[in-house]
Short mmCIF file of C-alpha atoms and ligand atoms in Angstrom, two decimals:
data_model
loop_
_atom_site.label_atom_id
_atom_site.label_comp_id
_atom_site.label_asym_id
_atom_site.label_seq_id
_atom_site.Cartn_x
_atom_site.Cartn_y
_atom_site.Cartn_z
CA UNK I 4 117.78 63.16 171.24
CA UNK I 5 116.15 63.57 168.13
CA UNK I 6 118.12 62.73 164.64
CA UNK I 7 121.04 61.41 166.65
CA UNK I 8 122.32 64.74 167.64
CA UNK I 9 124.33 64.70 170.75
CA UNK I 10 123.07 66.77 173.63
CA UNK I 11 126.45 68.50 173.75
CA UNK I 12 125.72 69.84 169.95
CA UNK I 13 122.21 71.27 170.44
CA UNK I 14 121.68 74.52 172.12
CA UNK I 15 118.42 76.51 172.84
CA UNK I 16 117.84 79.43 174.94
CA UNK I 17 114.99 81.59 175.80
CA UNK I 18 115.92 85.24 176.22
CA UNK I 19 114.56 87.44 179.35
CA UNK I 20 111.55 87.46 180.47
CA UNK I 21 110.65 83.99 178.95
CA UNK I 22 113.39 81.92 180.60
CA UNK I 23 111.04 80.13 183.11
CA UNK I 24 109.21 79.27 180.09
CA UNK I 25 111.96 77.71 178.53
CA UNK I 26 113.36 75.93 181.47
CA UNK I 27 110.10 74.39 182.04
CA UNK I 28 109.51 73.22 178.26
CA UNK I 29 112.99 71.62 178.37
CA UNK I 30 112.42 69.68 181.45
CA UNK I 31 109.50 68.34 180.13
CA UNK I 32 110.92 67.71 176.88
CA UNK I 33 108.17 69.66 174.94
CA UNK I 34 109.90 71.36 172.39
CA UNK I 35 107.21 73.24 170.84
CA UNK I 36 107.53 76.70 172.46
CA UNK I 37 103.51 77.34 171.91
CA UNK I 38 103.44 80.52 174.50
CA UNK I 39 106.39 81.80 172.73
CA UNK I 40 106.86 82.88 168.78
CA UNK I 41 109.95 80.54 168.00
CA UNK I 42 112.60 81.60 165.56
CA UNK I 43 115.37 79.18 164.73
CA UNK I 44 119.10 80.10 164.28
CA UNK I 45 121.25 77.32 162.57
CA UNK I 46 124.88 78.25 162.79
CA UNK I 47 128.22 76.51 163.39
CA UNK I 48 128.99 76.08 166.84
CA UNK I 49 131.66 73.57 166.62
CA UNK I 50 134.36 72.72 163.82
CA UNK I 51 136.44 74.99 161.71
CA UNK I 52 134.13 77.72 161.65
CA UNK I 53 132.97 77.82 165.38
CA UNK I 54 133.76 81.13 165.77
CA UNK I 55 130.98 81.91 163.36
CA UNK I 56 128.66 80.50 165.14
CA UNK I 57 129.43 81.87 168.34
CA UNK I 58 129.51 85.65 167.14
CA UNK I 59 126.17 84.89 165.13
CA UNK I 60 124.66 83.30 168.20
CA UNK I 61 125.73 86.22 170.40
CA UNK I 62 123.94 88.97 168.10
CA UNK I 63 120.61 87.08 167.88
CA UNK I 64 120.91 86.56 171.39
CA UNK I 65 121.42 90.33 172.18
CA UNK I 66 118.62 91.36 169.90
CA UNK I 67 116.29 88.70 171.46
CA UNK I 68 116.78 90.06 174.92
CA UNK I 69 116.19 93.55 173.84
CA UNK I 70 113.00 92.63 172.02
CA UNK I 71 111.64 90.54 175.03
CA UNK I 72 112.54 93.30 177.43
CA UNK I 73 110.64 95.68 175.70
CA UNK I 74 107.60 93.18 175.60
CA UNK I 75 108.19 90.74 172.98
CA UNK I 76 106.24 90.33 169.74
CA UNK I 77 102.66 90.44 169.57
CA UNK I 78 102.24 90.14 172.91
CA UNK I 79 104.36 87.13 173.33
CA UNK I 80 107.88 86.28 174.31
CA UNK I 81 110.41 85.40 171.55
CA UNK I 82 111.83 82.25 171.93
CA UNK I 83 115.17 81.28 169.75
CA UNK I 84 116.11 77.82 168.88
CA UNK I 85 119.30 77.09 168.06
CA UNK I 86 121.04 74.01 166.12
CA UNK I 87 124.49 73.09 165.46
CA UNK I 88 125.67 72.72 161.51
CA UNK I 89 129.15 72.10 162.68
CA UNK I 90 130.07 73.86 159.66
CA UNK I 91 128.70 71.09 157.19
CA UNK I 92 126.23 71.26 154.74
CA UNK I 93 124.17 68.30 155.42
CA UNK I 94 124.16 69.00 158.90
CA UNK I 95 122.89 72.39 158.00
CA UNK I 96 119.87 70.91 155.87
CA UNK I 97 118.82 68.61 158.93
CA UNK I 98 119.45 71.57 161.42
CA UNK I 99 116.83 73.74 159.27
CA UNK I 100 114.22 70.81 159.15
CA UNK I 101 114.47 70.18 162.89
CA UNK I 102 114.19 73.90 163.52
CA UNK I 103 110.94 73.84 161.43
CA UNK I 104 109.28 70.66 161.99
CA UNK I 105 110.43 69.59 165.74
CA UNK I 106 110.99 73.40 167.17
CA UNK I 107 108.05 75.04 165.18
CA UNK I 108 109.98 78.12 164.11
CA UNK I 109 108.19 80.59 161.81
CA UNK I 110 111.35 82.06 160.36
CA UNK I 111 114.93 80.86 160.23
CA UNK I 112 118.05 82.87 160.80
CA UNK I 113 121.55 81.94 159.46
CA UNK I 114 123.93 80.55 158.02
CA UNK I 115 127.22 82.19 157.95
CA UNK I 116 129.14 80.29 155.24
CA UNK I 117 127.55 80.53 151.69
CA UNK I 118 127.68 76.76 151.14
CA UNK I 119 125.80 76.27 154.57
CA UNK I 120 122.98 78.87 153.44
CA UNK I 121 122.33 77.32 150.15
CA UNK I 122 121.61 73.95 151.74
CA UNK I 123 119.60 75.47 154.80
CA UNK I 124 117.99 77.98 152.39
CA UNK I 125 116.49 75.10 149.99
CA UNK I 126 114.49 73.50 153.08
CA UNK I 127 113.14 76.89 153.97
CA UNK I 128 111.94 77.70 150.50
CA UNK I 129 110.38 74.00 150.14
CA UNK I 130 108.63 74.39 153.21
CA UNK I 131 107.86 77.95 152.45
CA UNK I 132 109.44 79.29 155.99
CA UNK I 133 111.34 82.71 155.25
CA UNK I 134 115.02 82.81 156.25
CA UNK I 135 117.56 85.59 156.81
CA UNK I 136 121.02 84.93 156.30
CA UNK I 137 122.91 87.43 158.41
CA UNK I 138 126.22 87.17 156.43
CA UNK I 139 126.13 84.77 153.42
CA UNK I 140 127.65 86.74 150.67
CA UNK I 141 127.21 84.65 147.27
CA UNK I 142 124.38 85.88 144.99
CA UNK I 143 123.12 82.26 144.46
CA UNK I 144 121.83 82.25 148.21
CA UNK I 145 118.66 84.59 147.96
CA UNK I 146 118.70 83.59 144.37
CA UNK I 147 116.91 80.06 145.85
CA UNK I 148 114.02 82.08 145.92
CA UNK I 149 111.29 84.39 147.50
CA UNK I 150 111.78 82.65 150.82
CA UNK I 151 115.42 83.72 151.28
CA UNK I 152 116.70 87.09 152.30
CA UNK I 153 119.95 88.53 153.58
CA UNK I 154 120.95 91.82 155.51
CA UNK I 155 124.55 91.74 154.11
CA UNK I 156 126.14 93.17 150.72
CA UNK I 157 126.81 90.43 148.00
CA UNK I 158 129.94 89.19 146.69
CA UNK I 159 130.37 91.00 143.61
CA UNK I 160 130.54 94.27 145.60
CA UNK I 161 132.83 92.92 147.90
CA UNK I 162 135.18 91.65 145.15
CA UNK I 163 135.36 94.88 143.72
CA UNK I 164 135.91 96.86 146.83
CA UNK I 165 139.11 94.75 147.39
CA UNK I 166 140.20 94.73 143.82
CA UNK I 167 139.93 98.95 143.88
CA UNK I 168 141.73 98.84 147.12
CA UNK I 169 144.58 96.78 145.67
CA UNK I 170 144.71 98.59 142.69
CA UNK I 171 144.11 102.20 143.79
CA UNK I 172 145.17 102.18 147.45
CA UNK I 173 148.09 99.72 147.41
CA UNK I 174 148.89 100.93 143.95
CA UNK I 175 149.20 96.86 142.96
CA UNK I 176 149.39 96.03 139.27
CA UNK I 177 150.24 92.03 139.95
CA UNK I 178 147.88 90.24 142.37
CA UNK I 179 147.97 86.14 142.72
CA UNK I 180 144.69 84.44 143.77
CA UNK I 181 144.74 81.75 146.04
CA UNK I 182 141.13 80.07 146.92
CA UNK I 183 139.25 77.49 148.81
CA UNK I 184 137.90 75.24 146.19
CA UNK I 185 134.70 73.91 146.66
CA UNK I 186 133.42 76.89 148.57
CA UNK I 187 130.57 78.77 147.08
CA UNK I 188 131.81 81.76 148.69
CA UNK I 189 135.56 81.44 147.72
CA UNK I 190 134.93 80.56 144.20
CA UNK I 191 132.25 83.52 143.65
CA UNK I 192 134.39 86.07 145.36
CA UNK I 193 137.65 84.95 143.16
CA UNK I 194 135.60 85.29 140.35
CA UNK I 195 134.53 88.81 141.34
CA UNK I 196 137.77 90.08 142.35
CA UNK I 197 139.50 88.64 139.03
CA UNK I 198 136.92 90.31 136.93
CA UNK I 199 137.44 93.97 138.85
CA UNK I 200 141.08 93.76 138.95
CA UNK I 201 141.36 93.37 135.50
CA UNK I 202 139.09 95.80 134.34
CA UNK I 203 140.98 98.07 136.40
CA UNK I 204 144.22 97.18 134.37
CA UNK I 205 145.60 94.53 137.00
CA UNK I 206 147.07 91.32 135.91
CA UNK I 207 146.20 87.99 138.01
CA UNK I 208 149.63 85.88 137.11
CA UNK I 209 148.26 82.77 138.97
CA UNK I 210 145.32 81.39 140.57
CA UNK I 211 145.66 78.57 142.87
CA UNK I 212 143.28 76.44 145.31
CA UNK I 213 142.84 74.58 148.60
CA UNK I 214 140.77 72.71 150.24
CA UNK I 215 138.85 73.53 153.62
CA UNK I 216 140.95 71.43 156.24
CA UNK I 217 144.22 71.84 154.34
CA UNK I 218 147.36 72.57 156.41
CA UNK I 219 149.90 72.63 153.63
CA UNK I 220 149.92 74.68 151.46
CA UNK I 221 153.65 74.71 149.64
CA UNK I 222 152.94 73.23 146.32
CA UNK I 223 150.62 76.09 145.52
CA UNK I 224 152.60 79.00 147.17
CA UNK I 225 155.54 77.80 145.23
CA UNK I 226 153.55 78.17 142.30
CA UNK I 227 152.34 81.59 143.37
CA UNK I 228 155.49 83.27 144.50
CA UNK I 229 157.51 81.88 141.25
CA UNK I 230 155.24 84.93 139.62
CA UNK I 231 156.51 87.53 142.32
CA UNK I 232 153.27 89.08 142.85
CA UNK I 233 152.98 92.12 144.98
CA UNK I 234 149.71 90.71 146.77
CA UNK I 235 147.93 87.42 146.80
CA UNK I 236 143.86 87.59 147.49
CA UNK I 237 142.78 84.88 149.44
CA UNK I 238 138.75 84.59 149.35
CA UNK I 239 138.10 81.61 152.13
CA UNK I 240 138.02 81.51 155.77
CA UNK I 241 140.20 82.42 158.55
CA UNK I 242 141.67 78.97 159.77
CA UNK I 243 143.11 78.33 156.69
CA UNK I 244 143.93 82.10 155.95
CA UNK I 245 146.05 82.37 159.28
CA UNK I 246 148.38 79.00 158.09
CA UNK I 247 148.40 80.20 154.63
CA UNK I 248 150.05 83.56 155.89
CA UNK I 249 152.70 81.66 158.09
CA UNK I 250 153.75 79.23 155.41
CA UNK I 251 153.84 81.67 152.70
CA UNK I 252 156.07 84.23 154.92
CA UNK I 253 158.34 81.27 155.58
CA UNK I 254 158.49 80.62 151.84
CA UNK I 255 159.67 84.00 151.63
CA UNK I 256 156.62 86.05 150.51
CA UNK I 257 156.98 89.80 151.47
CA UNK I 258 153.91 91.24 149.69
CA UNK I 259 150.62 92.09 150.87
CA UNK I 260 147.71 89.48 151.84
CA UNK I 261 144.17 90.41 151.27
CA UNK I 262 141.30 88.66 152.10
CA UNK I 263 137.03 88.90 152.45
CA UNK I 264 134.71 88.51 155.27
CA UNK I 265 135.78 84.80 155.68
CA UNK I 266 138.52 86.19 157.58
CA UNK I 267 136.44 87.48 160.15
CA UNK I 268 137.06 85.96 163.50
CA UNK I 269 139.33 86.67 166.69
CA UNK I 270 141.33 83.56 165.83
CA UNK I 271 142.72 85.14 162.91
CA UNK I 272 144.92 87.46 164.69
CA UNK I 273 145.54 84.61 167.62
CA UNK I 274 146.91 82.10 164.66
CA UNK I 275 148.64 84.23 162.16
CA UNK I 276 151.84 84.33 164.43
CA UNK I 277 151.76 87.95 163.50
CA UNK I 278 152.35 87.03 159.64
CA UNK I 279 149.24 89.11 158.32
CA UNK I 280 150.06 92.02 160.30
CA UNK I 281 149.74 94.96 157.86
CA UNK I 282 147.34 93.26 155.46
CA UNK I 283 143.60 94.05 154.76
CA UNK I 284 140.30 92.22 154.33
CA UNK I 285 136.75 93.37 153.88
CA UNK I 286 133.99 93.07 156.52
CA UNK I 287 130.32 94.60 156.66
CA UNK I 288 130.85 96.38 160.05
CA UNK I 289 133.54 97.26 162.40
CA UNK I 290 132.72 98.90 165.93
CA UNK I 291 135.46 101.35 165.54
CA UNK I 292 134.09 102.71 162.68
CA UNK I 293 130.31 102.84 163.78
CA UNK I 294 128.83 106.29 163.28
CA UNK I 295 125.12 106.00 163.91
CA UNK I 296 123.29 106.36 167.49
CA UNK I 297 122.15 102.48 166.99
CA UNK I 298 125.58 101.12 165.86
CA UNK I 299 127.14 102.90 168.84
CA UNK I 300 124.53 101.81 171.42
CA UNK I 301 124.50 98.22 169.63
CA UNK I 302 128.65 97.96 170.15
CA UNK I 303 128.36 99.16 173.61
CA UNK I 304 125.47 96.83 174.96
CA UNK I 305 127.34 93.69 173.23
CA UNK I 306 130.57 94.91 175.28
CA UNK I 307 128.58 95.11 178.49
CA UNK I 308 126.98 91.64 178.16
CA UNK I 309 129.86 89.56 176.43
CA UNK I 310 132.96 91.61 177.53
CA UNK I 311 134.40 91.92 174.04
CA UNK I 312 133.82 93.98 171.20
CA UNK I 313 131.28 92.82 168.40
CA UNK I 314 132.61 91.91 164.92
CA UNK I 315 130.42 92.31 161.83
CA UNK I 316 128.72 88.85 162.44
CA UNK I 317 127.64 89.33 165.56
CA UNK I 318 126.08 93.21 164.18
CA UNK I 319 124.60 91.64 161.06
CA UNK I 320 123.12 88.58 163.46
CA UNK I 321 121.55 91.48 165.52
CA UNK I 322 120.18 92.90 162.76
CA UNK I 323 118.77 89.97 160.99
CA UNK I 324 116.89 89.42 163.92
CA UNK I 325 115.70 93.00 164.05
CA UNK I 326 114.47 92.51 160.40
CA UNK I 327 112.57 89.50 161.20
CA UNK I 328 111.24 90.79 164.18
CA UNK I 329 109.77 93.57 162.59
CA UNK I 330 108.44 91.66 159.76
CA UNK I 331 106.52 89.66 162.10
CA UNK I 332 105.12 92.69 164.03
CA UNK I 333 103.93 94.23 160.49
CA UNK I 334 102.44 91.05 159.69
CA UNK I 335 100.29 91.01 162.93
CA UNK I 336 100.69 87.22 162.90
CA UNK I 337 103.34 84.36 163.34
CA UNK I 338 102.53 83.27 160.04
CA UNK I 339 105.26 82.06 157.85
CA UNK I 340 103.63 83.40 154.40
CA UNK I 341 102.76 86.82 156.01
CA UNK I 342 106.30 87.23 157.77
CA UNK I 343 107.79 86.51 154.44
CA UNK I 344 105.84 88.82 152.56
CA UNK I 345 106.61 91.63 155.22
CA UNK I 346 110.28 90.87 155.01
CA UNK I 347 110.20 91.77 151.10
CA UNK I 348 108.91 95.13 152.43
CA UNK I 349 112.04 95.75 154.62
CA UNK I 350 113.21 99.42 154.25
CA UNK I 351 115.07 101.76 156.07
CA UNK I 352 115.69 99.46 158.88
CA UNK I 353 117.97 101.12 161.37
CA UNK I 354 120.10 98.42 162.43
CA UNK I 355 123.53 97.92 164.17
CA UNK I 356 125.12 97.78 160.46
CA UNK I 357 123.54 100.87 159.30
CA UNK I 358 120.14 101.41 157.14
CA UNK I 359 119.00 98.36 155.68
CA UNK I 360 116.62 98.26 152.65
CA UNK I 361 116.16 94.95 150.77
CA UNK I 362 115.69 95.02 147.20
CA UNK I 363 113.62 92.88 144.82
CA UNK I 364 116.75 90.27 144.89
CA UNK I 365 116.13 90.24 148.73
CA UNK I 366 119.73 91.63 149.33
CA UNK I 367 120.85 94.22 151.35
CA UNK I 368 122.71 97.27 149.55
CA UNK I 369 125.32 98.30 151.84
CA UNK I 370 128.92 99.80 152.54
CA UNK I 371 132.03 97.63 153.26
CA UNK I 372 134.62 98.49 155.69
CA UNK I 373 138.35 97.57 155.30
CA UNK I 374 140.43 96.59 158.18
CA UNK I 375 143.57 96.27 158.80
CA UNK I 376 145.44 93.75 160.44
CA UNK I 377 147.72 94.65 163.61
CA UNK I 378 149.30 92.30 166.24
CA UNK I 379 146.47 91.52 168.07
CA UNK I 380 143.49 92.88 166.38
CA UNK I 381 142.03 93.96 162.90
CA UNK I 382 141.32 97.77 162.94
CA UNK I 383 138.97 100.18 160.95
CA UNK I 384 140.69 101.48 157.80
CA UNK I 385 138.12 102.94 155.76
CA UNK I 386 134.49 102.60 154.49
CA UNK I 387 133.43 102.08 150.94
CA UNK I 388 130.11 102.84 149.71
CA UNK I 389 128.12 101.06 146.80
N1 LIG L 420 130.29 85.72 153.66
C1 LIG L 420 130.98 84.60 153.99
C2 LIG L 420 130.13 83.59 153.13
O1 LIG L 420 129.12 83.77 152.48
C3 LIG L 420 130.72 84.45 155.40
C4 LIG L 420 131.20 85.67 156.46
C5 LIG L 420 130.41 86.67 156.67
C6 LIG L 420 132.00 84.99 157.42
C7 LIG L 420 131.04 87.37 157.44
C8 LIG L 420 132.56 85.85 158.39
C9 LIG L 420 131.94 87.41 158.07
O2 LIG L 420 130.60 82.24 153.05
#
């Protein structure tokens, strides 16, 4: 297997009408899908962020199947080549390189975690292949250059949303921050929250950090609990968030936890031992808050195909695929530079997550949804408009 990637971590599929073509292409070892238009998805399908990759892949798969059922793009089937990043930046960069040079992808979908989109986006920018991140919210991602787009909101907005919620809805004046150090997303979101919360008259009595993969947090939590905060804002990802909640409750914390979209995973409520029940985090979409016809149809079709309700990641990945597909159609040719130019003109795309227009920074300006954690699910609480 090219680049020493074990076969079990490589995933490829061809949706709908084009299935037979994929089977023959794989059987002959030929990975240039000449009769199809190829898009590449890079996602964490294994490792501590594997839920992100699974949700994204399912959203992209549904979109590709619908596109192929409706006749494909420019008279050709749409083929999605998929590479596992394992949640690692170096792996993300080589995944994108393989998608472009081995699979022949004319556009790239991914990643979820901002640090990985920064690694993959640099490759896209270097080879001038357009990339749409469904869900990376750190501002630096699209600032990489004119080839990098996103269909989600950015963290200055998300931090503001959670700061307002903490200050005005929960009436908190003292909130500690406990962030993942070394994560572009977590560090940026912590900054945004701190700025907004202090501007609203709140104080941040202490700001502590952990590392990805940590399983013990008692030293930092001890420092935080000594300040007796009403809440702890915890920007990072779901695996550590569930562990932090369990340990903090064990150490006697009775206040509220708050997080951002990095908590979004079915594993959060499975692994938190109910210690996050009554706590809150922000996301870009919730099926139980879906109001538009497209959003409801997406949620229905996703449920029918995968037998569980889609989360924000699945919906955003679906929308990223639609944005790329519509750009290809408008470009009239599967040529990266022309697709890039059309992506920049994305306006009022009627997606699963709402109407998407990309601004001059190649970012979407969208509403956020706040979810409340219950015993076995996280459910819609409120929508906050930009
Ligand atoms: N916004 C996160 C990041 O930039 C990724 C994420 C989005 C994770 C949505 C879960 C849900 O790293």
